[in-house]
Coordinates of C-alpha atoms and ligand atoms in Angstrom, one line a residue:
X197 CA -44.4 -44.4 40.5
X198 CA -42.8 -42.8 42.1
X199 CA -43.6 -42.0 45.9
X200 CA -44.8 -38.9 46.7
X201 CA -46.6 -36.9 50.2
X202 CA -50.0 -35.4 49.9
X203 CA -50.3 -32.3 50.4
X204 CA -54.0 -31.7 49.5
X205 CA -57.0 -32.0 51.6
X206 CA -57.6 -36.0 51.2
X207 CA -56.5 -38.6 50.3
X208 CA -53.6 -38.4 52.4
X209 CA -50.8 -39.9 52.9
X210 CA -51.5 -42.0 55.5
X211 CA -48.8 -44.3 57.4
X212 CA -47.3 -47.8 57.1
X213 CA -49.1 -49.5 59.5
X214 CA -52.6 -48.6 58.1
X215 CA -51.4 -50.0 55.1
X216 CA -50.4 -52.9 56.3
X217 CA -53.9 -53.4 58.5
X218 CA -55.7 -53.8 54.9
X219 CA -53.5 -56.6 53.1
X220 CA -55.8 -58.7 55.1
X221 CA -59.6 -60.2 54.1
X222 CA -62.4 -59.6 57.0
X223 CA -65.4 -61.4 56.4
X224 CA -68.4 -58.8 56.9
X225 CA -70.8 -60.8 59.7
X226 CA -68.2 -62.7 61.8
X227 CA -67.8 -61.3 65.5
X228 CA -64.2 -59.9 65.1
X229 CA -65.3 -57.6 62.6
X230 CA -68.5 -56.3 63.5
X231 CA -66.3 -55.7 67.1
X232 CA -63.6 -53.3 64.8
X233 CA -66.9 -51.5 63.9
X234 CA -68.4 -51.4 67.2
X235 CA -64.6 -49.8 68.7
X236 CA -64.0 -48.2 65.9
X237 CA -68.1 -46.2 67.1
X238 CA -66.3 -46.3 70.8
X239 CA -63.9 -44.2 69.8
X240 CA -65.3 -41.5 67.5
X241 CA -67.8 -40.9 70.2
X242 CA -65.1 -40.3 73.2
X243 CA -63.3 -38.4 70.7
X244 CA -65.6 -36.0 70.3
X245 CA -66.4 -35.1 73.9
X246 CA -69.8 -37.0 74.2
X247 CA -71.7 -40.4 75.5
X248 CA -74.1 -42.7 74.6
X249 CA -77.2 -42.2 75.4
X250 CA -77.0 -38.8 74.4
X251 CA -75.4 -39.6 71.1
X252 CA -74.9 -42.9 69.0
X253 CA -72.4 -43.3 65.8
X254 CA -73.2 -44.2 62.6
X255 CA -70.3 -45.0 59.7
X256 CA -72.1 -44.7 55.9
X257 CA -70.1 -46.4 53.4
X258 CA -68.6 -43.7 50.1
X259 CA -66.8 -40.8 50.3
X260 CA -67.2 -37.9 52.7
X261 CA -70.4 -36.4 50.2
X262 CA -72.4 -39.2 50.3
X263 CA -72.8 -38.9 53.9
X264 CA -73.4 -34.9 53.7
X265 CA -76.3 -35.9 51.3
X266 CA -76.8 -39.6 54.0
X267 CA -78.2 -36.6 56.4
X268 CA -79.9 -34.7 54.8
X269 CA -81.8 -36.7 53.1
X270 CA -83.0 -38.2 57.0
X271 CA -82.9 -35.9 58.8
X272 CA -85.0 -33.1 56.8
X273 CA -88.9 -33.8 56.6
X274 CA -90.6 -32.8 53.7
X275 CA -92.2 -30.3 56.7
X276 CA -89.1 -29.6 57.1
X277 CA -86.4 -26.4 55.8
X278 CA -82.9 -26.0 56.1
X279 CA -81.3 -22.5 56.0
X280 CA -77.7 -23.4 54.4
X281 CA -74.7 -21.1 55.3
X282 CA -72.2 -20.9 52.4
X283 CA -68.5 -19.4 51.8
X284 CA -67.3 -21.9 49.2
X285 CA -68.0 -25.0 47.3
X286 CA -69.1 -26.9 49.8
X287 CA -71.1 -25.3 51.8
X288 CA -72.6 -24.2 48.0
X289 CA -72.6 -28.8 47.2
X290 CA -75.1 -28.9 50.3
X291 CA -77.0 -26.2 48.5
X292 CA -77.2 -28.6 45.5
X293 CA -77.8 -31.1 47.3
X294 CA -80.8 -29.5 48.8
X295 CA -82.9 -28.4 45.2
X296 CA -82.3 -32.6 44.3
X297 CA -83.6 -33.0 47.8
X298 CA -86.1 -31.2 46.7
X299 CA -85.3 -30.4 50.7
X300 CA -87.1 -26.7 51.3
X301 CA -84.2 -24.5 52.6
X302 CA -83.0 -20.9 52.5
X303 CA -79.2 -19.7 51.5
X304 CA -77.3 -17.1 53.9
X305 CA -73.8 -17.1 51.3
X306 CA -70.7 -14.8 52.4
X307 CA -67.5 -13.6 50.4
X308 CA -65.0 -17.2 50.0
X309 CA -63.1 -14.7 52.3
X310 CA -65.0 -13.5 54.9
X311 CA -66.6 -16.6 58.1
X312 CA -71.2 -15.6 57.8
X313 CA -71.4 -13.8 61.2
X314 CA -73.7 -15.7 64.5
X315 CA -76.1 -12.8 64.4
X316 CA -77.1 -13.1 60.6
X317 CA -78.0 -16.2 61.3
X318 CA -80.5 -14.7 64.7
X319 CA -82.3 -12.8 61.7
X320 CA -82.5 -15.6 59.3
X321 CA -84.3 -18.1 62.5
X322 CA -85.9 -14.5 63.9
X323 CA -87.9 -14.0 60.3
X324 CA -89.0 -17.4 59.3
X325 CA -90.4 -19.5 61.9
X326 CA -90.7 -22.1 59.8
X327 CA -86.8 -22.8 59.5
X328 CA -85.4 -26.5 61.6
X329 CA -82.0 -26.9 60.0
X330 CA -79.1 -25.5 59.7
X331 CA -76.3 -26.5 58.0
X332 CA -73.1 -25.5 58.3
X333 CA -69.1 -26.1 56.5
X334 CA -66.6 -26.3 59.6
X335 CA -63.9 -25.5 57.5
X336 CA -64.3 -24.7 54.3
X337 CA -62.6 -26.3 52.5
X338 CA -62.7 -24.6 49.3
X339 CA -60.3 -21.9 50.7
X340 CA -59.1 -23.5 54.4
X341 CA -61.7 -20.6 56.4
X342 CA -62.2 -21.5 60.0
X343 CA -66.3 -20.5 60.3
X344 CA -67.8 -20.4 63.8
X345 CA -69.7 -23.3 65.0
X346 CA -69.3 -22.3 68.2
X347 CA -71.4 -18.8 68.1
X348 CA -73.4 -20.8 65.4
X349 CA -74.5 -23.2 67.5
X350 CA -75.1 -20.8 69.8
X351 CA -78.0 -19.0 68.1
X352 CA -79.2 -22.3 67.1
X353 CA -79.1 -23.7 70.5
X354 CA -81.6 -20.4 71.3
X355 CA -84.0 -21.4 68.5
X356 CA -84.5 -25.0 69.6
X357 CA -83.3 -26.0 65.8
X358 CA -81.4 -29.1 64.6
X359 CA -78.0 -28.5 63.8
X360 CA -76.1 -30.0 61.0
X361 CA -72.0 -29.5 60.8
X362 CA -69.8 -30.5 57.9
X363 CA -66.9 -31.4 59.9
X364 CA -65.4 -33.5 57.7
X365 CA -62.5 -31.2 56.1
X366 CA -61.6 -31.0 60.7
X367 CA -62.8 -33.1 62.6
X368 CA -59.4 -35.3 64.8
X369 CA -56.7 -32.2 63.6
X370 CA -59.4 -29.7 65.0
X371 CA -60.7 -30.1 69.0
X372 CA -64.2 -30.0 69.3
X373 CA -66.5 -31.1 71.8
X374 CA -69.7 -31.7 69.9
X375 CA -72.8 -31.5 72.4
X376 CA -70.9 -27.9 73.7
X377 CA -71.3 -26.6 70.2
X378 CA -75.0 -28.3 70.0
X379 CA -74.5 -30.4 66.8
X380 CA -77.6 -32.6 66.2
X381 CA -75.3 -34.2 63.4
X382 CA -71.4 -33.9 63.0
X383 CA -69.9 -35.1 60.0
X384 CA -66.5 -36.4 59.0
X385 CA -65.0 -39.2 56.6
X386 CA -62.4 -41.4 57.4
X387 CA -59.7 -39.8 54.8
X388 CA -59.0 -37.2 56.3
X389 CA -57.5 -35.9 59.4
X390 CA -58.1 -39.0 61.1
X391 CA -55.7 -40.2 58.6
X392 CA -57.5 -43.2 57.4
X393 CA -58.2 -43.7 53.7
X394 CA -61.1 -43.1 51.4
X395 CA -64.3 -45.7 51.8
X396 CA -66.8 -44.0 54.8
X397 CA -68.0 -41.4 56.4
X398 CA -69.6 -41.2 59.7
X399 CA -72.0 -39.5 61.9
X400 CA -71.8 -38.5 65.4
X401 CA -75.6 -37.6 66.1
X402 CA -78.2 -36.7 68.7
X403 CA -79.9 -39.8 69.7
X404 CA -82.8 -37.7 70.1
X405 CA -82.3 -35.5 66.5
X406 CA -81.8 -39.7 65.1
X407 CA -84.6 -41.6 66.3
X408 CA -87.4 -38.1 65.2
X409 CA -85.7 -39.7 61.3
X410 CA -87.5 -43.3 60.3
X411 CA -88.6 -43.5 57.8
X412 CA -87.8 -39.9 56.1
X413 CA -85.2 -40.7 53.7
X414 CA -85.6 -40.2 50.3
X415 CA -83.3 -43.0 49.4
X416 CA -82.8 -46.0 50.3
X417 CA -78.8 -47.2 50.5
X418 CA -78.5 -43.6 52.1
X419 CA -80.9 -44.0 54.7
X420 CA -78.2 -42.6 58.0
X421 CA -81.5 -44.2 60.4
X422 CA -82.2 -47.7 59.6
X423 CA -78.1 -47.7 58.9
X424 CA -78.4 -47.1 62.4
X425 CA -80.8 -49.6 63.7
X426 CA -78.4 -52.7 62.2
X427 CA -75.3 -51.3 63.1
X428 CA -76.3 -49.9 66.4
X429 CA -77.8 -53.3 67.3
X430 CA -74.1 -55.8 67.1
X431 CA -71.6 -53.5 64.7
X432 CA -73.1 -55.2 61.2
X433 CA -73.1 -52.9 58.3
X434 CA -76.7 -53.0 56.2
X435 CA -74.5 -53.7 52.9
X436 CA -71.4 -54.7 52.3
X437 CA -68.6 -52.6 54.4
X438 CA -65.5 -51.6 52.9
X439 CA -63.3 -53.7 54.6
X440 CA -60.1 -52.8 54.1
X441 CA -60.9 -49.0 54.6
X442 CA -62.7 -49.4 58.3
X443 CA -60.1 -52.2 59.6
X444 CA -57.3 -49.5 58.5
X445 CA -59.2 -46.8 59.9
X446 CA -59.4 -49.0 63.6
X447 CA -55.2 -48.7 62.7
X448 CA -55.5 -44.8 62.3
X449 CA -57.7 -44.0 65.6
X450 CA -55.0 -46.5 67.3
X451 CA -52.2 -43.8 66.5
X452 CA -54.6 -41.1 67.1
X453 CA -55.0 -42.0 70.3
X454 CA -50.9 -42.3 70.9
X455 CA -50.4 -39.5 69.1
X456 CA -52.0 -37.9 71.7
X457 CA -55.2 -37.2 71.2
X458 CA -57.1 -34.6 69.0
X459 CA -54.9 -31.9 71.1
X460 CA -51.9 -33.5 70.3
X461 CA -52.6 -33.8 66.6
X462 CA -53.9 -29.9 66.3
X463 CA -50.5 -28.5 67.2
X464 CA -48.7 -31.2 65.0
X465 CA -50.8 -29.2 61.9
X466 CA -51.0 -25.9 63.6
X467 CA -47.2 -25.9 63.3
X468 CA -47.1 -27.8 60.0
X469 CA -49.3 -24.4 58.3
X470 CA -47.4 -22.1 61.3
X471 CA -44.5 -22.8 59.2
X472 CA -45.9 -22.6 56.2
X473 CA -47.4 -19.6 56.0
X474 CA -44.6 -17.5 57.0
X475 CA -42.2 -19.1 54.8
X476 CA -43.7 -18.8 52.3
X477 CA -45.1 -15.1 53.4
X478 CA -41.0 -14.2 53.2
X479 CA -40.9 -14.8 49.0
X480 CA -43.7 -12.8 48.3
X481 CA -46.9 -15.6 48.6
X482 CA -50.1 -14.1 50.2
X483 CA -53.2 -16.0 51.7
X484 CA -56.5 -15.6 50.3
X485 CA -57.3 -15.7 54.0
X486 CA -56.2 -13.9 56.8
X487 CA -54.2 -15.4 59.5
X488 CA -57.6 -15.6 62.2
X489 CA -59.5 -17.0 59.7
X490 CA -57.2 -19.5 59.3
X491 CA -57.4 -23.0 59.7
X492 CA -54.5 -25.3 60.7
X493 CA -55.5 -28.3 57.3
X494 CA -54.5 -26.1 54.3
X495 CA -53.8 -22.8 53.3
X496 CA -54.9 -20.8 49.7
X497 CA -52.2 -18.6 48.3
X498 CA -52.9 -16.3 45.3
X499 CA -49.8 -16.8 42.8
X500 CA -47.1 -14.5 42.9
X501 CA -46.2 -13.0 40.3
X502 CA -48.1 -12.6 36.8
X503 CA -45.1 -15.1 34.6
X504 CA -46.1 -17.8 37.5
X505 CA -48.0 -21.0 36.2
X506 CA -49.4 -23.4 38.0
X507 CA -48.9 -26.2 35.7
X508 CA -44.9 -25.9 35.9
X509 CA -45.3 -25.6 39.6
X510 CA -47.3 -28.0 41.0
X511 CA -44.8 -30.4 38.3
X512 CA -41.1 -29.1 39.7
X513 CA -43.0 -30.0 43.4
X514 CA -44.5 -32.8 41.8
X515 CA -40.7 -33.5 40.8
X516 CA -39.5 -33.1 44.2
X517 CA -41.4 -35.1 45.7
X518 CA -44.7 -33.3 47.2
X519 CA -48.0 -33.1 45.5
X520 CA -50.2 -29.7 46.0
X521 CA -53.5 -28.4 44.5
X522 CA -54.6 -26.2 42.9
X523 CA -57.2 -23.7 43.6
X524 CA -61.1 -23.4 43.7
X525 CA -61.4 -19.7 42.6
X526 CA -63.0 -18.3 39.9
X527 CA -62.5 -14.7 40.2
X528 CA -58.2 -14.7 41.5
X529 CA -55.2 -17.2 40.9
X530 CA -54.5 -19.5 43.6
X531 CA -53.3 -23.0 44.6
X532 CA -53.7 -24.9 47.9
X533 CA -51.2 -26.2 49.7
X534 CA -52.0 -29.1 52.7
X535 CA -50.8 -30.1 55.8
X536 CA -52.2 -32.1 57.2
X537 CA -51.7 -36.7 56.5
X538 CA -48.9 -38.3 58.6
X539 CA -46.8 -34.1 57.0
X540 CA -44.5 -32.8 59.3
X541 CA -42.3 -30.5 60.9
X542 CA -39.3 -32.6 58.5
X543 CA -41.6 -32.2 55.5
X544 CA -43.4 -28.8 55.8
X545 CA -38.9 -28.2 55.9
X546 CA -38.2 -29.4 52.9
X547 CA -40.8 -28.7 51.0
X548 CA -40.2 -24.4 51.7
X549 CA -37.3 -25.5 51.1
X550 CA -38.0 -27.0 47.5
X551 CA -40.0 -23.2 46.8
X552 CA -37.3 -21.0 47.3
X553 CA -34.9 -22.7 45.3
X554 CA -37.7 -22.8 43.0
X555 CA -38.7 -18.3 43.1
X556 CA -34.8 -18.1 42.8
X557 CA -34.1 -20.2 39.8
X558 CA -37.4 -18.9 38.0
X559 CA -36.3 -15.5 39.3
X560 CA -33.0 -15.6 37.8
X561 CA -34.1 -16.3 34.6
X562 CA -36.8 -13.6 33.6
Ligands
PLP4 C1 -63.4 -33.6 51.6 C2 -64.8 -32.6 52.0 C3 -66.0 -32.9 52.0 C4 -66.3 -34.5 51.2 O1 -66.0 -34.5 49.7 P1 -66.0 -36.4 49.3 O2 -64.8 -35.7 48.1 O3 -67.0 -36.0 48.9 O4 -65.3 -37.1 49.8 C5 -66.6 -32.2 52.4 N1 -66.8 -31.8 52.5 C6 -65.6 -30.9 53.1 C7 -65.5 -29.8 53.6 C8 -64.4 -31.1 53.0 O5 -63.6 -30.8 53.2

């Protein structure tokens, strides 16, 4: 298999050092390993600008969706009701989970290229006093739009509700002060902006909000409270933990800190994204999301003309060493290019040159 760079929303291109960490076998109940978990939990709190005992971290096996489902089933009780904001597939996945878990819920949807409005959230909360929780996706990876969690968080806080944020594709790549944003459950995973490999996710939780959840989960394996009860003692995972993935993640966190923390990583991602958007715009690729709403994570582009096919473009990019991502919109033809992971200015410049050549060759053929 040839080696290509992943320009996707995860799993991402990781560094050699992160991959190297996975060459050792580790014992789950040995102190060495449990300490790795405890260090990770501490570092994640620091990245979120929060501290114990107000906040705590719980790691959970599975991909990001497992962790979202774990928070929903654990935090939302039988007498609770969650307001779910959607402007993309990941918000809709939360609705799907709420349906399967039989959670009382209401949905506030806006078109995929628009942000939900905090005023509208306020109207929902004023109208329906039975709403206890609000859930929103921070970076909607479907399109790459960044949602205004600060404004929404202020309203949620004003009404004293519990705030759940799916920050899967933004945490680690976009600076976030979890306590100032009034987030009670901030969810992310190992294989996004922290630049680890897939296998587990984590929740930065307001301790008081988590303490209220005992016995509420309608799942054994996804019970976030029970997971926390065991893990908070000494770093022991309740069931088999993905040891190789956890070790790689510890290395990825070290590298994030060495890079200069989230601010520096955000700068690199934003620079990558700027190169991509500006160079492709010259070639006639229009971005689906306007510049002001665009995240520095992933960009959705419209097809430049009718003869353009994703399959051909994809194969040519792959030959040149880059794997891109299909679009996820039903009404318009799009594709996506991610710019997170161990991806740097030179990668973006090479990619843009490859796309420029592709467009010239295709134009001459037609
Ligand atoms: C990646 C991602 C998820 C989780 O997806 P998995 O395929 O389960 O890892 C959830 N929400 C958002 C916004 C994401 O980008």
